[in-house]
PDB file of C-alpha atoms in Angstrom:
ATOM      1  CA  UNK A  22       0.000   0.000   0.000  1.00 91.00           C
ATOM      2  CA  UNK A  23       0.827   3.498  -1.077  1.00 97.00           C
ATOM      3  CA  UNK A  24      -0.027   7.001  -0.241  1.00 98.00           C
ATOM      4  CA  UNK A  25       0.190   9.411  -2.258  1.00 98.00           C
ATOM      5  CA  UNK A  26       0.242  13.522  -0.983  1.00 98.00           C
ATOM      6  CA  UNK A  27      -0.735  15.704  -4.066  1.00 98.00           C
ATOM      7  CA  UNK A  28      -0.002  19.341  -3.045  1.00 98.00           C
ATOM      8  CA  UNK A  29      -0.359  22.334  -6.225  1.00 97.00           C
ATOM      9  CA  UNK A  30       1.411  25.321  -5.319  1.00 97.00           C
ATOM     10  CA  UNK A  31       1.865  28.394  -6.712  1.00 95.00           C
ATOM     11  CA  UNK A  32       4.469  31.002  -5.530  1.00 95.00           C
ATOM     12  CA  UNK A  33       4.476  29.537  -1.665  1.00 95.00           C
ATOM     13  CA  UNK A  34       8.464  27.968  -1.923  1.00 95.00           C
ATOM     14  CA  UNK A  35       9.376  28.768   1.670  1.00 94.00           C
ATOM     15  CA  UNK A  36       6.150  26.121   2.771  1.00 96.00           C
ATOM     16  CA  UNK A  37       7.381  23.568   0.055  1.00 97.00           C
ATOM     17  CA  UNK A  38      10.578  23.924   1.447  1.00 97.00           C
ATOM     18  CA  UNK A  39       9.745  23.481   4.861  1.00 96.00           C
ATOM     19  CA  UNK A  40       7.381  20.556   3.883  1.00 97.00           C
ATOM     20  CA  UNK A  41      10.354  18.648   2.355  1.00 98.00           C
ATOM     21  CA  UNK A  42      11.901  19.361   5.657  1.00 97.00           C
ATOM     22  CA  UNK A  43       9.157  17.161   7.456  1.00 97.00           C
ATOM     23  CA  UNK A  44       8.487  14.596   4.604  1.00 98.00           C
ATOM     24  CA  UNK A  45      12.096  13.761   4.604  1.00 97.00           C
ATOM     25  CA  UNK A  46      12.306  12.795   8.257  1.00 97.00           C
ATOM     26  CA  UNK A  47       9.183  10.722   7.791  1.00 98.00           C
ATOM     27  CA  UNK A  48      10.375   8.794   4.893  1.00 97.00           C
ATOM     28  CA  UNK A  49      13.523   7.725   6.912  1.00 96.00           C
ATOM     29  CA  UNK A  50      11.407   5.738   9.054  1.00 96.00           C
ATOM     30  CA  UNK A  51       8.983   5.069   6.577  1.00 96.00           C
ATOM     31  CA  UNK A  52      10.466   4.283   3.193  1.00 95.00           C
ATOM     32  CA  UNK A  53       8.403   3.415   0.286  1.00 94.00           C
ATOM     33  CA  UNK A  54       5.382   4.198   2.118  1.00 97.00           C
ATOM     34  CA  UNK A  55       3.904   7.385   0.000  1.00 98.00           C
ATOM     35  CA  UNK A  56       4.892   9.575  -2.341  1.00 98.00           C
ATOM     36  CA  UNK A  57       4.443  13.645  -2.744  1.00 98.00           C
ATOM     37  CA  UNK A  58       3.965  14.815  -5.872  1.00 98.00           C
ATOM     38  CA  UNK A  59       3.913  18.737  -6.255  1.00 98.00           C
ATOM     39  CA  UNK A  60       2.431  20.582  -9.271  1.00 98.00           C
ATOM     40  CA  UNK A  61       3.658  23.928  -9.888  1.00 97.00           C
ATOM     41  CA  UNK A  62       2.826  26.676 -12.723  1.00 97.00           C
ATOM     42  CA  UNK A  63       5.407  27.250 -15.441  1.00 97.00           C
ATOM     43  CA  UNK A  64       5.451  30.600 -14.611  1.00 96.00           C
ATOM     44  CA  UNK A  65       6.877  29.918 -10.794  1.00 96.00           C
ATOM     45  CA  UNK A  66      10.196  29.869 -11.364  1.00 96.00           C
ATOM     46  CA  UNK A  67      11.417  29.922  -7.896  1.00 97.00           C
ATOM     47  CA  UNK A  68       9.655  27.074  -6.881  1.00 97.00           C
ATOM     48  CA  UNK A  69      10.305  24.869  -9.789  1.00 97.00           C
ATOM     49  CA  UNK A  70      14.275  25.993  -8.742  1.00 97.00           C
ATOM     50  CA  UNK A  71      13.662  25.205  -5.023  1.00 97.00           C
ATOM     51  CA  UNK A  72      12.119  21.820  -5.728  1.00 97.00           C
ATOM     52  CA  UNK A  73      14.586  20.968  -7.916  1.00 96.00           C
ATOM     53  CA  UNK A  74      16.871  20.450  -4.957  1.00 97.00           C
ATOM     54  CA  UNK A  75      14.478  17.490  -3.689  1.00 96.00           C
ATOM     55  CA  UNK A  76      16.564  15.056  -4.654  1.00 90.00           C
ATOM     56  CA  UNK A  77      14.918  12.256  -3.245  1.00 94.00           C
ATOM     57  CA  UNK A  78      12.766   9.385  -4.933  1.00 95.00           C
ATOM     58  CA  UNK A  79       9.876   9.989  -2.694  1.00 97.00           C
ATOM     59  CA  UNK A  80       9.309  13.442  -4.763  1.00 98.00           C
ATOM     60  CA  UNK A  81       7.872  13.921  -8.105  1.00 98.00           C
ATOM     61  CA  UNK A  82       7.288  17.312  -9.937  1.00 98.00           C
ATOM     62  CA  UNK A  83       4.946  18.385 -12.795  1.00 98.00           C
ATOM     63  CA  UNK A  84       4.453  21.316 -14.040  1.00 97.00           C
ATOM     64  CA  UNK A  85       2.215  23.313 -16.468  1.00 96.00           C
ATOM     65  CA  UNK A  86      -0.209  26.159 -17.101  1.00 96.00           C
ATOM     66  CA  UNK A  87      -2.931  25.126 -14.680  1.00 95.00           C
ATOM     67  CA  UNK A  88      -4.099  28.944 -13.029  1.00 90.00           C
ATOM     68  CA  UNK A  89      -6.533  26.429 -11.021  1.00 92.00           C
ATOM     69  CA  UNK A  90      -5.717  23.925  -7.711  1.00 94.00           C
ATOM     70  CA  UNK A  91      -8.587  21.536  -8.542  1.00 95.00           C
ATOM     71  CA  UNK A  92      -7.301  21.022 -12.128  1.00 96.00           C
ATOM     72  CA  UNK A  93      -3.724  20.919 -10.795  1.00 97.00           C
ATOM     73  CA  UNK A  94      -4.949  18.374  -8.054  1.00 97.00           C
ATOM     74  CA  UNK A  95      -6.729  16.247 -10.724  1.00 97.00           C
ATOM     75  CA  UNK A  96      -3.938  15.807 -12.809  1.00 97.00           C
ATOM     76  CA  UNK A  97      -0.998  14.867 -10.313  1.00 98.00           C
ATOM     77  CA  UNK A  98      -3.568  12.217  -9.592  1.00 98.00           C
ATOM     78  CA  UNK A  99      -2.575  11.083 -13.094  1.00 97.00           C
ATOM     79  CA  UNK A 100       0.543  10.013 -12.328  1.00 97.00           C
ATOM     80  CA  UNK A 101       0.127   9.047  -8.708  1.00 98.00           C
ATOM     81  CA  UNK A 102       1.249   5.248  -8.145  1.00 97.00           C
ATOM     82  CA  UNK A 103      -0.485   5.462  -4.437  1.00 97.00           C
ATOM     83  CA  UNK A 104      -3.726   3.550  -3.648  1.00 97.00           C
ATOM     84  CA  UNK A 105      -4.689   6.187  -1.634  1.00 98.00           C
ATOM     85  CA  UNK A 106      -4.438   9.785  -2.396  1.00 98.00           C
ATOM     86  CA  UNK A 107      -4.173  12.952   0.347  1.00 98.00           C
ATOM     87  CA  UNK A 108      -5.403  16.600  -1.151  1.00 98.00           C
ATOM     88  CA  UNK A 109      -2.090  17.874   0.871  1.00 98.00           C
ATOM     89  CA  UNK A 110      -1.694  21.459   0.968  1.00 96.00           C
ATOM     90  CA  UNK A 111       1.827  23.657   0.602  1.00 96.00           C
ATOM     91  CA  UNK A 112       1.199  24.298   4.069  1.00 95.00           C
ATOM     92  CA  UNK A 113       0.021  21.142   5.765  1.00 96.00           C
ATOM     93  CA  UNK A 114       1.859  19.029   7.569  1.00 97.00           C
ATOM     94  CA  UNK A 115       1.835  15.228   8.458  1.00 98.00           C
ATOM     95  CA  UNK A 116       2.755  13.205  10.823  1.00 97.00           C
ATOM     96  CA  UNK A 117       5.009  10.069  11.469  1.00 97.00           C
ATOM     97  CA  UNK A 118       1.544   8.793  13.312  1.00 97.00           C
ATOM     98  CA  UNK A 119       0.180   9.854  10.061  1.00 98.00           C
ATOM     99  CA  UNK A 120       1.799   6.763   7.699  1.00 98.00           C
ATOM    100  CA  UNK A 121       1.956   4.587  10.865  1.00 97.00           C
ATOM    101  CA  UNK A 122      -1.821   4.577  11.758  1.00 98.00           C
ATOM    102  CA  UNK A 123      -3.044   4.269   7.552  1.00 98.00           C
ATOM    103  CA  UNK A 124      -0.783   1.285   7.260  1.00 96.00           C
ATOM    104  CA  UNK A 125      -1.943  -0.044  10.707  1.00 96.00           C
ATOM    105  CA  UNK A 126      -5.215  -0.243   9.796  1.00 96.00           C
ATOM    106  CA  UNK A 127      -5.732   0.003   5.781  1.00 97.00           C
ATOM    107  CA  UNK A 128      -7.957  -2.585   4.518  1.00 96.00           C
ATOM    108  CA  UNK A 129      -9.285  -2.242   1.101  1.00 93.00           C
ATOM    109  CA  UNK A 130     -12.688  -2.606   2.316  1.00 96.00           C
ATOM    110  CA  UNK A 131     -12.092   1.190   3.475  1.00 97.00           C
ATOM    111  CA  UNK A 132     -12.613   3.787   0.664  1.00 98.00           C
ATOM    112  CA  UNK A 133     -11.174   6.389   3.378  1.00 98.00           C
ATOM    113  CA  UNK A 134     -10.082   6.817   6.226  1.00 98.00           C
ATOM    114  CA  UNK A 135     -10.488  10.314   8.564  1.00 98.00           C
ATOM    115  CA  UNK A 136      -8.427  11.232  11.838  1.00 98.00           C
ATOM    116  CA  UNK A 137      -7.863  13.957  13.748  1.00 98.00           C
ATOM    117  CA  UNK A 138      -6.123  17.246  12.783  1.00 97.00           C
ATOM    118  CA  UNK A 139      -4.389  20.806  14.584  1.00 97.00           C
ATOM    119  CA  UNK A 140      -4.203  23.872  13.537  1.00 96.00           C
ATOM    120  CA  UNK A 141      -0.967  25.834  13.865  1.00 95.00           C
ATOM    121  CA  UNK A 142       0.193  29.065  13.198  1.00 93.00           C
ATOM    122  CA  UNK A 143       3.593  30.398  10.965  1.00 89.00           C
ATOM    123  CA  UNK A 144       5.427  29.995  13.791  1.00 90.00           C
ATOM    124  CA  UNK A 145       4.320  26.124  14.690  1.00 90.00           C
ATOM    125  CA  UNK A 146       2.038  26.631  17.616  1.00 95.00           C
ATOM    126  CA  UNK A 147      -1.073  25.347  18.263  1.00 95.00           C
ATOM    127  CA  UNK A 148      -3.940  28.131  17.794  1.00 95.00           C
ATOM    128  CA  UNK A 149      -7.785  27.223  17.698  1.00 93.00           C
ATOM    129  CA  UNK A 150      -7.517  24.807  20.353  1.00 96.00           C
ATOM    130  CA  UNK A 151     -11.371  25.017  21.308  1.00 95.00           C
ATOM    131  CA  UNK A 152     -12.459  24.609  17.726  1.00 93.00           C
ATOM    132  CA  UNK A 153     -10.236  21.918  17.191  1.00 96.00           C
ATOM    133  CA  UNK A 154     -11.647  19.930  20.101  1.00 97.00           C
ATOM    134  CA  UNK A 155     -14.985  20.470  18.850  1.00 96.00           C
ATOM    135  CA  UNK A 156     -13.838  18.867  15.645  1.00 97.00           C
ATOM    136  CA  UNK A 157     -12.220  15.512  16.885  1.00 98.00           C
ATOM    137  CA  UNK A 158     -15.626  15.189  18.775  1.00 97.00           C
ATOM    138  CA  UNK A 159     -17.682  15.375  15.475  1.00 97.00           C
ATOM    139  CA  UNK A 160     -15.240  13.209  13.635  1.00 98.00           C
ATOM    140  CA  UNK A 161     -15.303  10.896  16.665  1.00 98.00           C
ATOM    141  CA  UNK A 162     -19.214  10.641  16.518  1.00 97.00           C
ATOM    142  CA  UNK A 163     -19.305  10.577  12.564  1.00 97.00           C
ATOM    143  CA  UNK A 164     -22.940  11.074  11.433  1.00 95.00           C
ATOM    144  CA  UNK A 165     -23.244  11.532   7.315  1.00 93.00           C
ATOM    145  CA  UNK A 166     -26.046  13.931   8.408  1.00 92.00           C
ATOM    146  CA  UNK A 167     -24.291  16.376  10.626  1.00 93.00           C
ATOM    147  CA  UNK A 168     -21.666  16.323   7.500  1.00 94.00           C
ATOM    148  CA  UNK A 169     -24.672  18.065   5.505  1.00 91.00           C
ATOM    149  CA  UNK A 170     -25.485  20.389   7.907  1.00 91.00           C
ATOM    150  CA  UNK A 171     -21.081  21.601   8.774  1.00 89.00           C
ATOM    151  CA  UNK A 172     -17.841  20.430   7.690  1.00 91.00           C
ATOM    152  CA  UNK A 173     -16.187  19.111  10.766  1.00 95.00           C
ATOM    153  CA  UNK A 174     -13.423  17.177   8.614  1.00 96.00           C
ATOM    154  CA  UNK A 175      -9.899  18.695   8.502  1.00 94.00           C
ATOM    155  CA  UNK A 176      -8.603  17.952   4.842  1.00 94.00           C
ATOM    156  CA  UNK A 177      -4.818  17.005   5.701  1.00 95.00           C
ATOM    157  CA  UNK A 178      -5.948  13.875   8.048  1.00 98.00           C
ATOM    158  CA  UNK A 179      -7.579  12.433   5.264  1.00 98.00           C
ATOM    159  CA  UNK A 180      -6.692   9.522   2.950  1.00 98.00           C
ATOM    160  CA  UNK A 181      -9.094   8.442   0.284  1.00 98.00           C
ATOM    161  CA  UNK A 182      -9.850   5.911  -2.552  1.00 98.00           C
ATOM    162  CA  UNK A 183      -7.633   6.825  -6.076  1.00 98.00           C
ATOM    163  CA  UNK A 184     -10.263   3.823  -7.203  1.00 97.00           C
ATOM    164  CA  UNK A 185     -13.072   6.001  -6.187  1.00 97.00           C
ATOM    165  CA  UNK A 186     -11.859   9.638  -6.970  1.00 97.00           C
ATOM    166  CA  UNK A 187     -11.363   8.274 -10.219  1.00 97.00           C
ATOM    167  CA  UNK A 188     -14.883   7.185 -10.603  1.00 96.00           C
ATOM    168  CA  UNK A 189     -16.372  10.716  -9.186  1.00 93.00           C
ATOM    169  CA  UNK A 190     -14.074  12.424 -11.706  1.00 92.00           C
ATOM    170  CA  UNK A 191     -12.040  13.915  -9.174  1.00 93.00           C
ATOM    171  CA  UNK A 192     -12.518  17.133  -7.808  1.00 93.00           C
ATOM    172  CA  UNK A 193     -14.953  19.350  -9.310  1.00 83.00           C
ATOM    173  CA  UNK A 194     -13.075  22.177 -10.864  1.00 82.00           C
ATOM    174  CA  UNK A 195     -16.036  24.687 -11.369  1.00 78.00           C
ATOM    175  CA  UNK A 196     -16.706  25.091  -7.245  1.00 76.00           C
ATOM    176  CA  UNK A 197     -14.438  27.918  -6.567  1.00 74.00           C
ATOM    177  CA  UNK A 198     -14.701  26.520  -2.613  1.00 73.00           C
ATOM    178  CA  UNK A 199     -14.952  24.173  -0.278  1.00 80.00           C
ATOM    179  CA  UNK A 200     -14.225  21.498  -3.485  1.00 88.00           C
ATOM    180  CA  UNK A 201     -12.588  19.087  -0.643  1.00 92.00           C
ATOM    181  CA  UNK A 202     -16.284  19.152   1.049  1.00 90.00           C
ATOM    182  CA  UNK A 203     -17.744  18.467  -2.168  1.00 89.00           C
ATOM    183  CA  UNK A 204     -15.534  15.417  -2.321  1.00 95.00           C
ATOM    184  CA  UNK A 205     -16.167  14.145   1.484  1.00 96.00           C
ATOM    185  CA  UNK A 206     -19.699  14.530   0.674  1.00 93.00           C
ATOM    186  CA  UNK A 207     -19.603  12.129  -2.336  1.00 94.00           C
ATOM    187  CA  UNK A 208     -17.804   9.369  -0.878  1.00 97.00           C
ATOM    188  CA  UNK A 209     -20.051  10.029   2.175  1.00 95.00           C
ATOM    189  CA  UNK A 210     -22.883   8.834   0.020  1.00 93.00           C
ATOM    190  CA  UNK A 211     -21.393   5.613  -0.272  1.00 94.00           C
ATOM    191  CA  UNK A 212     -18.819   4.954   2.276  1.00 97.00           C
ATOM    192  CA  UNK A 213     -18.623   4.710   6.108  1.00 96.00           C
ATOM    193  CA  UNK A 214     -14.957   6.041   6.420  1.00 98.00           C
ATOM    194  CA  UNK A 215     -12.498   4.655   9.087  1.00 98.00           C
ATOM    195  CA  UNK A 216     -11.724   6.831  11.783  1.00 98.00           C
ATOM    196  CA  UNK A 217      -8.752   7.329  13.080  1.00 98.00           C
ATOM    197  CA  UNK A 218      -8.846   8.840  16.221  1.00 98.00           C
ATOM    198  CA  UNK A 219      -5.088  10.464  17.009  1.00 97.00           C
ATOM    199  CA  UNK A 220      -4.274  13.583  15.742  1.00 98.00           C
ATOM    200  CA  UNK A 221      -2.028  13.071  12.234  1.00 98.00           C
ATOM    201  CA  UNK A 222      -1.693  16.037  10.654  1.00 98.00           C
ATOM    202  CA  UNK A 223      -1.395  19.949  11.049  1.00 97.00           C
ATOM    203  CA  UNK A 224      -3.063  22.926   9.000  1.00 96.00           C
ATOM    204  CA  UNK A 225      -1.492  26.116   8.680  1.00 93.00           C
ATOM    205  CA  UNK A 226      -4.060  28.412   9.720  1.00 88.00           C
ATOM    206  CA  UNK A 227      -3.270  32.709   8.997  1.00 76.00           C
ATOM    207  CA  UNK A 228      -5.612  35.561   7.907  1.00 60.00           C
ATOM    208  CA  UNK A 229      -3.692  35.185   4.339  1.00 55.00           C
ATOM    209  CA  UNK A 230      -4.724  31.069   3.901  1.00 53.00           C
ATOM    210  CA  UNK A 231      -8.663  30.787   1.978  1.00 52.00           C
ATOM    211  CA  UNK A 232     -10.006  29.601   5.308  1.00 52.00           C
ATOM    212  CA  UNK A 233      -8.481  32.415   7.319  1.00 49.00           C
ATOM    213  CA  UNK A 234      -9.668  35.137   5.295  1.00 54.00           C
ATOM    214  CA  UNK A 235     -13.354  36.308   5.169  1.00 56.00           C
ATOM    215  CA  UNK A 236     -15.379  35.887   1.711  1.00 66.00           C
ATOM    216  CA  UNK A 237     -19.412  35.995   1.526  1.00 71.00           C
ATOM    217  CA  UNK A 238     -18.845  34.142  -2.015  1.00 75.00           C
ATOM    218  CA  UNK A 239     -17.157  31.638   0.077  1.00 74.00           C
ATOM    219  CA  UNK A 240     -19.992  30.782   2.135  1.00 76.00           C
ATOM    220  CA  UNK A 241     -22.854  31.178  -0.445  1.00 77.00           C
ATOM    221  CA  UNK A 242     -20.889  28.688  -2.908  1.00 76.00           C
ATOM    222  CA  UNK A 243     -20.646  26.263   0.331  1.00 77.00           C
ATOM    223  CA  UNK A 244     -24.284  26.106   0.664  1.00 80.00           C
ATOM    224  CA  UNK A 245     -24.746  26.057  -2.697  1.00 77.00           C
ATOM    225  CA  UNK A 246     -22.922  22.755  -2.623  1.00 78.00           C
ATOM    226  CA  UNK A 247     -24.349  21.200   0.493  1.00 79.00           C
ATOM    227  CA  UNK A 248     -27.781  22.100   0.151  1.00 81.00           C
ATOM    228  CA  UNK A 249     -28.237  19.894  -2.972  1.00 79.00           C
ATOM    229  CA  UNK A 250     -27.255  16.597  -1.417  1.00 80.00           C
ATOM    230  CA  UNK A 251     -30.181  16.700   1.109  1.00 76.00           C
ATOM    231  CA  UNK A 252     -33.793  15.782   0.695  1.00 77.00           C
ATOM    232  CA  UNK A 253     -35.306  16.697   3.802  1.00 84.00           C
ATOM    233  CA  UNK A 254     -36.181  20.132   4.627  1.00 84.00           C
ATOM    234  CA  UNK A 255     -35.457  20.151   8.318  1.00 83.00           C
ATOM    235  CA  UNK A 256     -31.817  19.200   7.199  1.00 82.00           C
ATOM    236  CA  UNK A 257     -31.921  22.457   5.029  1.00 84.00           C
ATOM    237  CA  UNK A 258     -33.344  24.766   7.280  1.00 86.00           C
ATOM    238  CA  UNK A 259     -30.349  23.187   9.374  1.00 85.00           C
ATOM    239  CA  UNK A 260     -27.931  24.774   6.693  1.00 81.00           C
ATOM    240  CA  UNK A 261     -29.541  27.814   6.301  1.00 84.00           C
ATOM    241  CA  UNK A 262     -28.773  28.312   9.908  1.00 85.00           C
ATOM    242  CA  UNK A 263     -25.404  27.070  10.029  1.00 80.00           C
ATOM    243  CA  UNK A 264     -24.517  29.471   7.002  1.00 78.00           C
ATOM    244  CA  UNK A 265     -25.752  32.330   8.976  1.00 80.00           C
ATOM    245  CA  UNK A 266     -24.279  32.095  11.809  1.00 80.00           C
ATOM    246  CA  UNK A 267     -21.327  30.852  10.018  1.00 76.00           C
ATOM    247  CA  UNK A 268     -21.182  34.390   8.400  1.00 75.00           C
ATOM    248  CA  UNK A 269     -21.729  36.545  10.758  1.00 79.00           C
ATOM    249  CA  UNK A 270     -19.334  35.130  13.379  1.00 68.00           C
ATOM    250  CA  UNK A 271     -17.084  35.457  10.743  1.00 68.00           C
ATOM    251  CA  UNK A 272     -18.122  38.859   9.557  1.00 68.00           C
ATOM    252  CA  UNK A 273     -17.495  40.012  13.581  1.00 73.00           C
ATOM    253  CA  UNK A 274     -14.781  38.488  13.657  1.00 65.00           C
ATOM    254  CA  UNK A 275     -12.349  39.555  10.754  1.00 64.00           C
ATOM    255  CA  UNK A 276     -14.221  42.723   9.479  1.00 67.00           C
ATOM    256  CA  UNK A 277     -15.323  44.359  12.639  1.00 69.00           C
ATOM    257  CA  UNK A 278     -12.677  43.297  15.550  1.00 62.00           C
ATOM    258  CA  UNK A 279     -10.501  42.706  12.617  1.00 62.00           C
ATOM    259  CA  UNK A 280      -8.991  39.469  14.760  1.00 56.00           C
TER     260      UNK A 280
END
């Protein structure tokens, strides 16, 4: 079994750089066990330079004239060798528990597998402790309907199906966000996943990163997506609210205390 990281970047070589860092530590006590394949833009010359110094078999580049992650995502799956694939961000980090706990308990009868995840800031602490906790409880007590209603899954701790990506056609390129939801809540159609509960991975998490900034297209296009895989109406009254007050903690937050 192989894992496979996909992470497109685009102009963000001090995080690649810093994830090679990590990865490279983790393969020493994990050889053979994934792969990371980054896909850069043709026009990012200091990160194709940068990664050209990864000298190491567990790394494989692409590049090309993408000017969109989901598309950039959906081809490194291309040439991915893993059984399982990881949307892995320029700024997320795995673990060693990471590897150790997919291999522990992969079984193919799993189409993907969810643990628990941190948030940290550009220094490396631990910030959004509450929220965090909040999350592991969700993912703890996975319900496919609570899913519908907020997205409790943090995308680094997941592995998933290539099998199954492949027969969703990948990520869907059009949703400007939350595409990663849009992907948990197809396989959640289908699959139970595995839960893993240690924490294996770490977001970056900064007022510059798409989930630290504030966007009202952000949250429209997330209920956009969610509210047409229910067919209850309680459920979407549920998502009406949760958008809400989704927005206007978020609206307080970042444009008023500007926090």
């Amino acid at each position: 079994m192989k894992i496979s990281l996909i992470t497109p970047s685009y102009k963000r070589s001090h995080f690649l750089k810093k994830n090679f860092d990590n990865l490279n530590k983790i393969n020493k006590k994990f050889p053979n066990s994934f792969e990371w394949i980054i896909i850069t833009e043709k026009n990012d010359i200091k990160s194709i330079k940068v990664v050209k110094t990864f000298k190491k078999k567990f790394v494989k580049h692409l590049t090309g004239n993408f000017r969109n992650n989901d598309k950039a995502f959906n081809h490194g799956v291309k040439y991915s060798k893993g059984e399982l694939l990881v949307i892995y961000g320029d700024d997320d980090f795995i673990t060693e528990k990471f590897i150790r706990e997919i291999k522990n308990k992969f079984n193919k009868k799993y189409k993907w597998y969810v643990g628990y995840g941190q948030y940290i800031n550009n220094k490396g602490q631990l910030i959004r402790k509450n929220l965090t906790t909040i999350k592991s409880l969700l993912i703890k007590n996975y319900n496919k309907n609570i899913l519908l209603i907020i997205n409790f899954i943090m995308t680094p701790s997941v592995c998933f199906s290539k099998k199954e990506f492949l027969a969703i056609k990948g990520l869907n390129q059009k949703i400007k966000y939350a595409s990663d939801y849009f992907l948990w809540l197809e396989f959640s159609k289908k699959f139970k996943p595995k839960i893993i509960e240690k924490y294996i991975s770490k977001a970056t998490f900064t007022s510059s990163t798409k989930t630290g900034s504030f966007s009202f297209t952000r949250y429209f296009q997330m209920f956009k997506v969610i509210s047409k895989y229910q067919n209850n109406l309680f459920i979407l009254f549920l998502q009406i609210c949760s958008v809400f007050l989704i927005i206007l903690f978020n609206f307080i937050k970042k444009r008023i205390l500007k926090l």
